[in-house]
Coordinates of C-alpha atoms in Angstrom, one line a residue:
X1 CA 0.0 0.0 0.0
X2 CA 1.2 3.3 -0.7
X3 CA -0.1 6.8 -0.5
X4 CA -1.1 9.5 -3.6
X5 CA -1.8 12.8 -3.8
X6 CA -4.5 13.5 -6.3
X7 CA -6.1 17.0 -7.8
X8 CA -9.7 16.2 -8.8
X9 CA -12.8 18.1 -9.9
X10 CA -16.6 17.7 -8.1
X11 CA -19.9 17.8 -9.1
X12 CA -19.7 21.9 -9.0
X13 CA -16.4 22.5 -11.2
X14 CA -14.7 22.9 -8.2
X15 CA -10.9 21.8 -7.6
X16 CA -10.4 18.6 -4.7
X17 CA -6.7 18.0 -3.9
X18 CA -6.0 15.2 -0.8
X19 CA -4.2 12.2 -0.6
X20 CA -5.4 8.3 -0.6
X21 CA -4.1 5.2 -0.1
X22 CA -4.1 2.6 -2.5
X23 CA -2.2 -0.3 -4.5
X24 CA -2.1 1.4 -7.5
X25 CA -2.9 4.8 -9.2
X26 CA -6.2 2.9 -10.9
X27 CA -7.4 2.2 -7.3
X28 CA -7.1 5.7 -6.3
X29 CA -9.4 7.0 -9.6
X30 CA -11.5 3.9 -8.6
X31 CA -12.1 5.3 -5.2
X32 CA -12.5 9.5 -6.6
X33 CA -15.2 8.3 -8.6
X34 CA -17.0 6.3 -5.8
X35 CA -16.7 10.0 -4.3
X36 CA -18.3 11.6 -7.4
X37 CA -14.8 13.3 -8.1
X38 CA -13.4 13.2 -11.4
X39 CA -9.0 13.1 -10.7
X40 CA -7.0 15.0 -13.7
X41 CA -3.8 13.8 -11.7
X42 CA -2.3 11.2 -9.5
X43 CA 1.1 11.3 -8.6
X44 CA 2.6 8.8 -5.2
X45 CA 3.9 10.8 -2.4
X46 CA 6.0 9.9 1.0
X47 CA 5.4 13.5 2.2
X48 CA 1.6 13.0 4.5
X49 CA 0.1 9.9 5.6
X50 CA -2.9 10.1 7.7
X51 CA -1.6 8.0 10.7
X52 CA 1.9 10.2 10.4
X53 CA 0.8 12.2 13.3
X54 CA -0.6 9.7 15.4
X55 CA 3.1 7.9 15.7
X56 CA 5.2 11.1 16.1
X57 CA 6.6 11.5 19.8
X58 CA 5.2 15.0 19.9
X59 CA 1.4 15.0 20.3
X60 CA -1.3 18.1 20.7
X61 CA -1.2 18.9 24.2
X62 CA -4.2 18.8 26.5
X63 CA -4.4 22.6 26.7
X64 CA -4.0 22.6 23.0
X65 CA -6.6 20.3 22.3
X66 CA -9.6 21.7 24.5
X67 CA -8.8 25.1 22.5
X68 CA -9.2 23.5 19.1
X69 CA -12.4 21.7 20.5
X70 CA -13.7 25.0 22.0
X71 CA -12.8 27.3 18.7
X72 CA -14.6 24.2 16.8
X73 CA -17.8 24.2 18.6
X74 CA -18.0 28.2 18.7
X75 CA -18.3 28.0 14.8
X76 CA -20.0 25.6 14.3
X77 CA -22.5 26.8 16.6
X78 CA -22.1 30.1 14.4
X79 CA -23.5 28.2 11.7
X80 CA -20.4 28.2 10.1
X81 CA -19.5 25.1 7.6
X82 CA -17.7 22.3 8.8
X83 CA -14.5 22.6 6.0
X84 CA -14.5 26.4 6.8
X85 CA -14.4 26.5 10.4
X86 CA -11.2 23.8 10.6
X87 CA -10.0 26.3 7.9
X88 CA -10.5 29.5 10.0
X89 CA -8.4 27.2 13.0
X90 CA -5.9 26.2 10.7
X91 CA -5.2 29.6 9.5
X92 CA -5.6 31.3 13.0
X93 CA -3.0 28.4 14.8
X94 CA 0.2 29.6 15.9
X95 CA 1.6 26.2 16.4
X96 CA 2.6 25.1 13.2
X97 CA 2.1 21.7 13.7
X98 CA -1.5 22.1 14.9
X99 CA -2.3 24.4 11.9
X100 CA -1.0 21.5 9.7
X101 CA -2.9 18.4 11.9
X102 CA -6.2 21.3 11.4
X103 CA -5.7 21.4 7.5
X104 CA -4.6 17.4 7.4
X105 CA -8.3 17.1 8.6
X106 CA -9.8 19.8 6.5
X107 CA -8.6 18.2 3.8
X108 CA -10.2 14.6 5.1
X109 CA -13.6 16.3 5.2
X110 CA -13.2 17.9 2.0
X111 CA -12.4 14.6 -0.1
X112 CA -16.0 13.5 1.2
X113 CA -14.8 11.6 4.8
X114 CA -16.9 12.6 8.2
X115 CA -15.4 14.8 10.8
X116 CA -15.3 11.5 13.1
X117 CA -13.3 9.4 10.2
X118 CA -10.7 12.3 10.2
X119 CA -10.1 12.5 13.7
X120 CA -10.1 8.7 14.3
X121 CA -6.9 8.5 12.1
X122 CA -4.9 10.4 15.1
X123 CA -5.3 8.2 18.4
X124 CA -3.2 9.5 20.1
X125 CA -4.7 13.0 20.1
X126 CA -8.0 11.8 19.5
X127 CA -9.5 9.5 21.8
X128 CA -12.1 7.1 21.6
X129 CA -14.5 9.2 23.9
X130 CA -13.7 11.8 21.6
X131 CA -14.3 10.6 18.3
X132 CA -17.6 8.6 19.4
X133 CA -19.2 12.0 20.6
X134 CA -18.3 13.7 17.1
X135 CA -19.9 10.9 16.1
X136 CA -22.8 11.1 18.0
X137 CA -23.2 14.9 17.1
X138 CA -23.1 14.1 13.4
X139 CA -25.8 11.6 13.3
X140 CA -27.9 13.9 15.4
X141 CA -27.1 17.0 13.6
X142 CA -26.1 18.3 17.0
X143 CA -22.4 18.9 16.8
X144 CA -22.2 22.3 17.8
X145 CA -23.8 21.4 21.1
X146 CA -21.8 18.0 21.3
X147 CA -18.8 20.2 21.1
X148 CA -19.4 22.4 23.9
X149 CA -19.6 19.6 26.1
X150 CA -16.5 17.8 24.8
X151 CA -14.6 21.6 25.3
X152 CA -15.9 22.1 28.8
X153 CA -15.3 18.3 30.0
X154 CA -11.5 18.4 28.2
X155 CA -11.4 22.1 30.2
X156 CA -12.4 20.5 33.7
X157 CA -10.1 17.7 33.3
X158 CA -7.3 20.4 32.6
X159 CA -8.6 22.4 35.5
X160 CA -8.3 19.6 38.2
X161 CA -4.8 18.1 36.7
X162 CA -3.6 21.6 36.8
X163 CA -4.5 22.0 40.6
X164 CA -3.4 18.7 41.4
X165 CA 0.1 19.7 40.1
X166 CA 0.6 23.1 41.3
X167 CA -1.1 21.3 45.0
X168 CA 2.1 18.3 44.4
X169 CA 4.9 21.3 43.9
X170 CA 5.4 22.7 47.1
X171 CA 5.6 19.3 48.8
X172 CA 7.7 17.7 46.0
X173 CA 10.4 20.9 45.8
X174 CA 10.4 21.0 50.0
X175 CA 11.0 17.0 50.4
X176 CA 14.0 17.4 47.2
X177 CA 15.7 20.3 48.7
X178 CA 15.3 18.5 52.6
X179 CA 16.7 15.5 51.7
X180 CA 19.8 17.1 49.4
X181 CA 20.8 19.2 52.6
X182 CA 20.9 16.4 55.0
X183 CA 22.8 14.1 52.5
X184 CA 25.1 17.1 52.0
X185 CA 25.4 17.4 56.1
X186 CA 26.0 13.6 56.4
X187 CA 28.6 13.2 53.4
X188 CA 30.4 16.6 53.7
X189 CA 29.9 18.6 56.6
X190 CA 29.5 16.0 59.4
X191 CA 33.1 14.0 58.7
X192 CA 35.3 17.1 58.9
X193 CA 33.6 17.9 62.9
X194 CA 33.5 14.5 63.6
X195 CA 37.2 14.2 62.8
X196 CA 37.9 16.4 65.6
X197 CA 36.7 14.1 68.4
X198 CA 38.9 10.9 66.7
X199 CA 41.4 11.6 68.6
X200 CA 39.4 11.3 72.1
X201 CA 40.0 8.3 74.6
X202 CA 36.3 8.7 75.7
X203 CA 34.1 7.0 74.2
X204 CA 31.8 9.1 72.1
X205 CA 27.5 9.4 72.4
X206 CA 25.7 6.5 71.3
X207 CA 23.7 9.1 68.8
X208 CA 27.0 10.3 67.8
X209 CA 28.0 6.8 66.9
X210 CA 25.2 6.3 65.0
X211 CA 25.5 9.4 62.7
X212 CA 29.2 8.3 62.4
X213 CA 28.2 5.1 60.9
X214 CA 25.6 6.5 58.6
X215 CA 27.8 8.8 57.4
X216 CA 30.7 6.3 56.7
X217 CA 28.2 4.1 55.0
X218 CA 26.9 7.1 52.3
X219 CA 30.6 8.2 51.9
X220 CA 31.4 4.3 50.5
X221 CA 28.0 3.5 49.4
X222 CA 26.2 6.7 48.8
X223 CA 27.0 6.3 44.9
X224 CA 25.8 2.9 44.8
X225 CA 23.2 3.1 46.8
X226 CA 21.9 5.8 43.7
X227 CA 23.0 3.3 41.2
X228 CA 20.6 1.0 43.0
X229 CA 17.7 2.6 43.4
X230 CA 18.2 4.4 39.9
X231 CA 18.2 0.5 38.9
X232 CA 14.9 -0.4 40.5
X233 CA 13.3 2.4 39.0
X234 CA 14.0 0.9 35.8
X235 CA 13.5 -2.2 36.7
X236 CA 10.1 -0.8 37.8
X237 CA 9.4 0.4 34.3
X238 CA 9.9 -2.8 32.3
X239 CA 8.3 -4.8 34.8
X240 CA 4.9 -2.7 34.0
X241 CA 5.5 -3.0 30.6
X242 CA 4.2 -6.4 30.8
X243 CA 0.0 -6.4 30.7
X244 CA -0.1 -9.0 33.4
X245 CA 2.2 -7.1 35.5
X246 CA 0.9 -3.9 35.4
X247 CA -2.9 -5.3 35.5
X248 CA -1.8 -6.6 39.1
X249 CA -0.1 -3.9 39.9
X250 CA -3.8 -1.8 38.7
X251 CA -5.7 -4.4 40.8
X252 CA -3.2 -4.0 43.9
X253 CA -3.7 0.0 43.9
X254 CA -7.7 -0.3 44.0
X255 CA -7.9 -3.4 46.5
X256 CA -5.2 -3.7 48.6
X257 CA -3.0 -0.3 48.2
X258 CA -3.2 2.5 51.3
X259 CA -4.7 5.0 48.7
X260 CA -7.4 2.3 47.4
X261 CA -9.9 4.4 48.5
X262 CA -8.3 7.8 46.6
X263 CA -7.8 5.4 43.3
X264 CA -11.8 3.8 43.3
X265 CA -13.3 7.6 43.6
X266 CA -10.7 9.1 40.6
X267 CA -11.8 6.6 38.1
X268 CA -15.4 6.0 39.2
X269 CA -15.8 10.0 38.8
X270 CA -14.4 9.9 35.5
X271 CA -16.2 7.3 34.6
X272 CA -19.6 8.4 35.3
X273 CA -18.5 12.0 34.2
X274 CA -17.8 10.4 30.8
X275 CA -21.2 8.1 30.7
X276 CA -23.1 11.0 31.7
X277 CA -21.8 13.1 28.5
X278 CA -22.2 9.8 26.4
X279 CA -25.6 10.3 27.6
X280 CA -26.2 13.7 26.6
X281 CA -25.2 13.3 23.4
X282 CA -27.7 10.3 22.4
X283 CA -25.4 7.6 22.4
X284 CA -26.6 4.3 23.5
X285 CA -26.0 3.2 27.4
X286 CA -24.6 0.2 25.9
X287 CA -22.6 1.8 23.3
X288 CA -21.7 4.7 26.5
X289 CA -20.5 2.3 29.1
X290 CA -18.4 0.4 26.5
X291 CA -16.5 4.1 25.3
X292 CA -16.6 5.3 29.3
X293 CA -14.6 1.9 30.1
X294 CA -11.7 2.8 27.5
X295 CA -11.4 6.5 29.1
X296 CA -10.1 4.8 32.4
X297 CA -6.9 4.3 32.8
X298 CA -6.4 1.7 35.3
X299 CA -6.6 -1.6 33.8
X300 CA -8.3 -3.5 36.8
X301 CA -11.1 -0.6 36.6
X302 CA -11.8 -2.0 33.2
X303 CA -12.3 -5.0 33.6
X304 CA -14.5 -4.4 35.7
X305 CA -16.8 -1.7 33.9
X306 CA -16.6 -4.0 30.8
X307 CA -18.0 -7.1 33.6
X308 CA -20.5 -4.5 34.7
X309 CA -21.8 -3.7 30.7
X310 CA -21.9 -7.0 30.4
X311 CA -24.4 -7.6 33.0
X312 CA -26.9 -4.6 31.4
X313 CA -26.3 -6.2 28.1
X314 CA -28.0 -9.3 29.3
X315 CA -31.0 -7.3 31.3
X316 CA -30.0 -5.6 34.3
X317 CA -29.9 -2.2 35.3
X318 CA -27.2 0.3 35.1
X319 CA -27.3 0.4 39.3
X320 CA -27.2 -2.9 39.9
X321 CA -24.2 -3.5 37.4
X322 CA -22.1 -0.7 39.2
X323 CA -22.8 -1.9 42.8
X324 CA -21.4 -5.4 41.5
X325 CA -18.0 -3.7 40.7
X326 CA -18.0 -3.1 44.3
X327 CA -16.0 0.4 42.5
X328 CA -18.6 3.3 43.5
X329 CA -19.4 5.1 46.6
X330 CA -22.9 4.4 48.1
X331 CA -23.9 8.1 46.8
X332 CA -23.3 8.1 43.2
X333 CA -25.5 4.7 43.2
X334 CA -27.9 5.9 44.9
X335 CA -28.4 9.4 42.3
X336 CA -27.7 6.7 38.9
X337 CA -30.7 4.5 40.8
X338 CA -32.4 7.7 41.2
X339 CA -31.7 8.6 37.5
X340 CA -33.1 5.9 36.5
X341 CA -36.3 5.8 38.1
X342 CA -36.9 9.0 37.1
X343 CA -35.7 9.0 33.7
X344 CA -32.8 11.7 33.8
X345 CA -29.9 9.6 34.1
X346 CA -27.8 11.9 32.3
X347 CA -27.9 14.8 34.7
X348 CA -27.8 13.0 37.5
X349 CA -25.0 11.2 36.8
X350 CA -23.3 14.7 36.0
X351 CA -24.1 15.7 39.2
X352 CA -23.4 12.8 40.6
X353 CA -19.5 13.4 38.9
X354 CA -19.6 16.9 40.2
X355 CA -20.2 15.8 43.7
X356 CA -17.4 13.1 43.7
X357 CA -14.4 15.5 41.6
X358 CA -15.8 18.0 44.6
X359 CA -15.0 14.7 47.1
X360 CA -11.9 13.9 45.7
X361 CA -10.7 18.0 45.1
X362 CA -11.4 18.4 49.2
X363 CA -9.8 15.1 50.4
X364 CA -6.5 16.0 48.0
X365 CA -6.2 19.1 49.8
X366 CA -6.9 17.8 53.4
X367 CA -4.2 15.4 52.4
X368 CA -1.9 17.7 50.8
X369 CA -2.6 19.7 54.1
X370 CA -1.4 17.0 56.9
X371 CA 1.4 15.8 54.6
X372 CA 3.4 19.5 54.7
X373 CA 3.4 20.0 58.2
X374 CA 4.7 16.2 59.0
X375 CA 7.4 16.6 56.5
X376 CA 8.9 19.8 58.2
X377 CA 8.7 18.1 61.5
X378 CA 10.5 14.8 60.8
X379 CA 12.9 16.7 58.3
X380 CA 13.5 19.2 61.4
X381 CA 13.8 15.6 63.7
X382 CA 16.4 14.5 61.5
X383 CA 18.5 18.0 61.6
X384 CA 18.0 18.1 65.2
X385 CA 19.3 14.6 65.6
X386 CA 22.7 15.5 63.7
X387 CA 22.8 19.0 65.4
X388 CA 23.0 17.0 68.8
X389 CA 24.8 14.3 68.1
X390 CA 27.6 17.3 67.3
X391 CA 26.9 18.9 70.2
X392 CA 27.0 16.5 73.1
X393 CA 30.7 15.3 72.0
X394 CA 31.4 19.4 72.3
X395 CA 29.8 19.3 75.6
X396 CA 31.6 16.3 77.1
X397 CA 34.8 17.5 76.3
X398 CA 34.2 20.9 77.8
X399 CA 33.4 19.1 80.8
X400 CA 36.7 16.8 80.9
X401 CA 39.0 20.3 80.6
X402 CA 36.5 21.7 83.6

């Protein structure tokens, strides 16, 4: 298979260029004409290929993406076409890779494929969840609408990652710089006073013994110590690699881990957040729970959703498939029950996600709150410690020339 760039005239006169993939040039007119495009040249390129983005390391950003969703829906909702809104983004991009992806899909549309067809060729960008609602809104004729929600969701999932990370900075920076002082106490600072009291018949404090040995020990096996633990780390890494690994390791963190609890109310909100837009946009609950399951990232979590769709598939109710994952807090089944009695499953469940992210946002913090203070404690502990064991050597000695 190989790929062509083709100029070809429609219907209306007017001038098509895009590229296709094919065997041969004849499969590529074969394949214009199914489109109702008449080709006046062929020519085989190496220069764009559809899936070309998708494998590159680099990758729209999550920033970048809920702009291009939210610039999408606003024209469209403007009543703007399709091929000239992408064109508008294209032209408006800074980035000059996104205004290239923009017109790489512009130019999908324009040989005749759907919006969804376009952006399924990027994965990597373009998720699942993604392409099924663009989906959804064409079929509907709502896309404008579908849009919008896609833009706001992608925007509070932005939000909450970026107050998670600025929340993780001050902790992270405090602990780095803590543990860099002491090791530079220990390894550098502590052997040139300690070397002082050597020469003393007395023997020295037991906690001035004890720093004495741990320093020793980093000065001969500091540097392997790093090699070590540098090694586990990527030992770590290609042990994951392996599904069955990192499924147990998934099913550890939401069964058996100290933060179970944290782990079961991030991916159930994100879960229900993403049904509940599924939802809204007319797709099936079937068809929703199926897309929802591929959103979450831990592997264990899908397993179970995709237990739990098989259960409605065969005639239960959405409630009584997520109490069997044993994954949701009694609250959210209570409102998805509720929503389902009542027939607004959809905005319950939103709220139902609003309510949890709130949860979770609050329980972060409280967290984030009790961790800071306990790291300045035991870091101060551990200064003190060293400070001492210094100290009382000083102090004996001062007491044998009294």
């Amino acid at each position: 298979m190989a790929w062509f760039a083709y100029s070809a005239t429609d219907a209306a006169g007017k001038t098509r260029r895009g590229t296709l993939q094919a065997e041969n040039p004849r499969q590529v007119r074969q394949q214009l004409r199914e489109q109702q495009l008449l080709p006046f040249s062929i020519t085989e390129t190496h220069e764009y290929t559809p899936g070309k983005t998708a494998q590159q390391k680099s990758k729209m950003t999550s920033a970048a993406l809920s702009m291009f969703t939210r610039q999408l829906s606003t024209l469209v909702n403007a009543a703007l076409p399709l091929e000239s809104a992408l064109k508008a983004i294209a032209r408006q991009s800074e980035d000059k890779k996104m205004s290239a992806l923009v017109s790489d899909i512009r130019d999908k549309v324009v040989e005749g494929h759907t919006l969804n067809d376009a952006l399924s060729q990027y994965p990597r960008i373009f998720d699942k969840l993604y392409c099924a609602l663009v989906m959804a809104g064409e079929r509907t004729g709502a896309l404008g609408t579908v849009l919008e929600k896609l833009a706001e969701y992608n925007e509070q999932r932005q939000k909450m990652k970026s107050k998670l990370t600025q929340a993780m900075v001050y902790p992270l920076t405090l602990t780095i710089v803590a543990v860099t002082v002491i090791c530079i106490l220990l390894v550098a600072v502590v052997p040139q006073v300690i070397e002082q009291f050597t020469h003393m018949k007395q023997q020295l404090p037991l906690t001035t013994r004890i720093l004495i040995t741990v320093s020793d020990f980093l000065q001969a096996y500091g540097l392997l110590l790093g090699g070590v633990l540098a090694g586990l780390a990527i030992g770590w890494k290609i042990w994951l690699r392996k599904p069955q690994n990192r499924f147990a390791w998934h099913r550890w963190l939401l069964t058996r881990s100290p933060v179970q609890r944290l782990m079961r109310a991030i991916n159930s909100a994100r879960y229900i957040r993403t049904l509940s837009i599924l939802q809204a946009s007319s797709v099936p609950l079937l068809d929703g729970m199926l897309i929802a399951m591929e959103g979450l990232e831990n592997g264990y979590a899908r397993q179970l959703m995709a237990t739990a769709a098989d259960t409605v598939r065969q005639g239960s109710t959405l409630y009584t498939a997520l109490e069997q994952a044993h994954l949701f807090p009694p609250t959210m089944l209570y409102m998805v029950a509720s929503g389902e009695e009542s027939g607004e499953l959809g905005p319950l469940m939103d709220r139902a996600a609003d309510n949890q992210e709130s949860t979770l946002q609050h329980r972060i913090t409280l967290t984030l709150a009790v961790f800071e203070p306990a790291l300045v404690v035991s870091m101060a502990t551990v200064v003190l410690f060293i400070v001492l064991s210094i100290l009382q050597p000083i102090l004996q000695l001062n007491n044998m020339v009294g």
